[in-house]
C-alpha positions as CSV (number, residue, x, y, z in Angstrom):
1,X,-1.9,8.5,15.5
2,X,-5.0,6.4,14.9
3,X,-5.9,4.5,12.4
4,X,-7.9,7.1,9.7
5,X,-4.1,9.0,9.8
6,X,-2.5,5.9,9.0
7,X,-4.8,5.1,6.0
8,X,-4.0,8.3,4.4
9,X,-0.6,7.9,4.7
10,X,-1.5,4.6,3.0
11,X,-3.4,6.1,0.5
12,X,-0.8,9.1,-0.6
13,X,2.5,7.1,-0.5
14,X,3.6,6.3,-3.7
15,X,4.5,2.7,-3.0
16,X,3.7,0.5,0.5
17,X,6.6,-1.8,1.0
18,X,4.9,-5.0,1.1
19,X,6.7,-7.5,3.6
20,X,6.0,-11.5,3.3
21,X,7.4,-14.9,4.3
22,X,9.3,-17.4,2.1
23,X,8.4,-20.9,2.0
24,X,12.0,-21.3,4.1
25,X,11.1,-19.0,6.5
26,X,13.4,-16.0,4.9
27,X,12.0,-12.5,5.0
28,X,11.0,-10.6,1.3
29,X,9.8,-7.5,0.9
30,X,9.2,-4.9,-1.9
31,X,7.8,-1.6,-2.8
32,X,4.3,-2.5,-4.6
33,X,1.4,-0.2,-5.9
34,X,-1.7,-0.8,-3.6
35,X,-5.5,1.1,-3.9
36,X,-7.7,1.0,-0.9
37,X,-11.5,-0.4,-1.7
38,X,-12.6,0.3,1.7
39,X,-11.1,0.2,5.6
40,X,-9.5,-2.8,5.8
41,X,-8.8,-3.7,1.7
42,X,-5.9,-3.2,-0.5
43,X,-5.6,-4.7,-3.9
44,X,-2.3,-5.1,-5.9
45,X,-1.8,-6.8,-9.2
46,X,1.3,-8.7,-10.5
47,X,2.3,-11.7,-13.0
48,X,0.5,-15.0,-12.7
49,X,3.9,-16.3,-11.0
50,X,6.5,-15.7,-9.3
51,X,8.0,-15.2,-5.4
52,X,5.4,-13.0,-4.3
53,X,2.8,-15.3,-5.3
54,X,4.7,-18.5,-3.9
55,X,5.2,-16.2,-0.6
56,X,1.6,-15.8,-0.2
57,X,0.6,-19.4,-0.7
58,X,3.3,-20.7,1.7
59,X,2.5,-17.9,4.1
60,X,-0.2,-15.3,3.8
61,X,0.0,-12.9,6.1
62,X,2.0,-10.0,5.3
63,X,3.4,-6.4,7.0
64,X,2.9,-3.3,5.3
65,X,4.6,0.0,5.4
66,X,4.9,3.1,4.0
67,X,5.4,6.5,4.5
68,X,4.0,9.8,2.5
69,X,6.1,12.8,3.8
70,X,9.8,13.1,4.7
71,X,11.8,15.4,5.1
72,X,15.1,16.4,7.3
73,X,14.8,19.2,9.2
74,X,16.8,21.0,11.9
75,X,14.4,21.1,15.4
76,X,13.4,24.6,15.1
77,X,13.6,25.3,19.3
78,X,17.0,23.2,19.7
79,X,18.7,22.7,16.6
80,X,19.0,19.0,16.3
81,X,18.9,17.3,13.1
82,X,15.8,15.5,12.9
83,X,13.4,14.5,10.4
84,X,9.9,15.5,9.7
85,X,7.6,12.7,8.3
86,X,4.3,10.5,8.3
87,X,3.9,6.9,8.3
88,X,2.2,4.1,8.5
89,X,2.4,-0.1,8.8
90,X,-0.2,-2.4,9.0
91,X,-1.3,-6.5,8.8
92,X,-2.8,-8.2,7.0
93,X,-3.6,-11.4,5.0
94,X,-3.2,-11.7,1.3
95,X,-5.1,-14.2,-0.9
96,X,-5.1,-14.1,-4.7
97,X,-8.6,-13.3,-6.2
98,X,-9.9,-16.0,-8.4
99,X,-13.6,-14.3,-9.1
100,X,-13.6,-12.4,-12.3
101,X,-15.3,-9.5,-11.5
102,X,-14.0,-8.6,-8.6
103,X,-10.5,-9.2,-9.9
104,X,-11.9,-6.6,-12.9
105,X,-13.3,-4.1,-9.7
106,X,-9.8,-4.1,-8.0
107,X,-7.8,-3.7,-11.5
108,X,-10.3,-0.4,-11.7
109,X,-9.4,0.9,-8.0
110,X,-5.9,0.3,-9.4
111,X,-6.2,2.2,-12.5
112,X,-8.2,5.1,-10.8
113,X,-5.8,5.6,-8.2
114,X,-2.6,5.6,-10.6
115,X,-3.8,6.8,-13.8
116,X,-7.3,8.2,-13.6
117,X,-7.1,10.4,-16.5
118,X,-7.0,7.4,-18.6
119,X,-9.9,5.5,-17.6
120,X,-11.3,5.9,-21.2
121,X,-8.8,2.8,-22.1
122,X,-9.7,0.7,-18.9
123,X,-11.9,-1.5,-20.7
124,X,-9.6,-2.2,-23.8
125,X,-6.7,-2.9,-21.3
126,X,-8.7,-5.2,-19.2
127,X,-10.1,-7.1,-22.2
128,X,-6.2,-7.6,-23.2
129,X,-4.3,-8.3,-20.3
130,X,-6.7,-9.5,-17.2
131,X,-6.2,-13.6,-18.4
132,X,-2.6,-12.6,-17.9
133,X,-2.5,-10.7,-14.6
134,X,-2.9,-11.9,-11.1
135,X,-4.5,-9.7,-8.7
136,X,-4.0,-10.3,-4.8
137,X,-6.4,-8.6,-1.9
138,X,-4.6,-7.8,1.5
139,X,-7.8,-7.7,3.8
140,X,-6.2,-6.0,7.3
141,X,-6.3,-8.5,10.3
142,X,-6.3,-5.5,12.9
143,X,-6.3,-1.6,12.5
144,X,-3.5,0.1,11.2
145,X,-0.6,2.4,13.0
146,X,0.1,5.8,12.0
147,X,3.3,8.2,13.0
148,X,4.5,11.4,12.7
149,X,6.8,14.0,13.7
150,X,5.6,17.4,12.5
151,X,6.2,21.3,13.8
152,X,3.7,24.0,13.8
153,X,5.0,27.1,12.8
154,X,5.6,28.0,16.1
155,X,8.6,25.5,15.7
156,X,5.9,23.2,18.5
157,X,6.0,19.5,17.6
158,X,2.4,18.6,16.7
C-alpha cells in the first residue's frame, strides 16, 4: 500500500510501538501516543528523563509500527483462518525539541488528537506542566509502508 494508506493507519491506531537503540546496542521498544503535524512529523511527549530519552541521544533513529484494524477471520472462499488487518511501519529520526513554542505547537497536536473536547484547559495545562515535560519530534527519513489484508463482500481479497 503506499504511503497516504500507511499514514492513516498511523493516524487511527491507538498507540505506534516506537522501536529504538540502547546505548549497548540492545533493542527497546514501546507503545507511545504520537500526532502527525504534517507528512513526515510525529511528536510524542514524555518525562525530562529516562531510557527513551538516553536511547535517542545514544542513537536516534528509530522504527515505527502500528496497526489500526485487526481482526481474525475465516477466508470466506477457502476457509482458512486468517486475519484481516491494516498496518503500518516507518523510520525515522528522533530529536528532542528544545524551542518553546514549537514544543507548545506539538503538546497542542497532542492534545487535539487525544482529547479534543478539552482544549478549553490546554492553556492552563501547558502553563503547569510544559517546564516539566519533554517533547521528542520523529521527522521520517523515507516514506512509510502500509499493509493489509482485507475482503470485499464478495469474500475477494482487496
Amino acid at each position: 500500500m503506499d504511503a497516504a494508506f500507511a499514514l492513516e493507519v498511523l493516524d487511527k491506531a491507538p498507540y505506534v510501538t516506537v522501536s529504538m537503540t540502547r546505548s549497548d546496542g540492545t533493542p527497546y521498544g514501546l507503545p507511545l501516543s504520537l500526532a502527525r503535524t504534517d507528512d513526515k512529523t510525529f511528536y510524542f511527549h514524555c518525562a525530562l528523563e529516562g531510557e527513551k530519552l538516553d536511547c535517542i541521544a545514544h542513537h536516534p533513529t528509530v522504527f515505527l509500527s502500528a496497526v489500526s484494524h485487526c481482526a481474525p477471520t475465516v477466508g470466506p472462499k477457502d476457509g482458512s483462518f486468517t486475519l484481516q488487518y491494516k498496518s503500518a511501519t516507518a523510520i525515522g529520526c528522533a530529536e528532542l525539541v528544545t524551542d518553546r513554542d514549537e514544543k507548545i505547537a506539538a503538546m497542542r497536536a497532542i492534545c487535539m488528537r487525544f482529547l479534543p473536547r478539552h482544549m478549553d484547559a490546554f492553556d492552563d495545562a501547558i502553563g503547569r506542566s510544559l517546564e516539566r515535560t519533554a517533547v521528542v519530534r520523529i521527522t521520517l527519513t523515507e516514506p512509510p509502508i502500509g499493509k493489509r489484508k482485507q475482503y470485499d463482500k464478495q469474500g475477494e481479497e482487496l
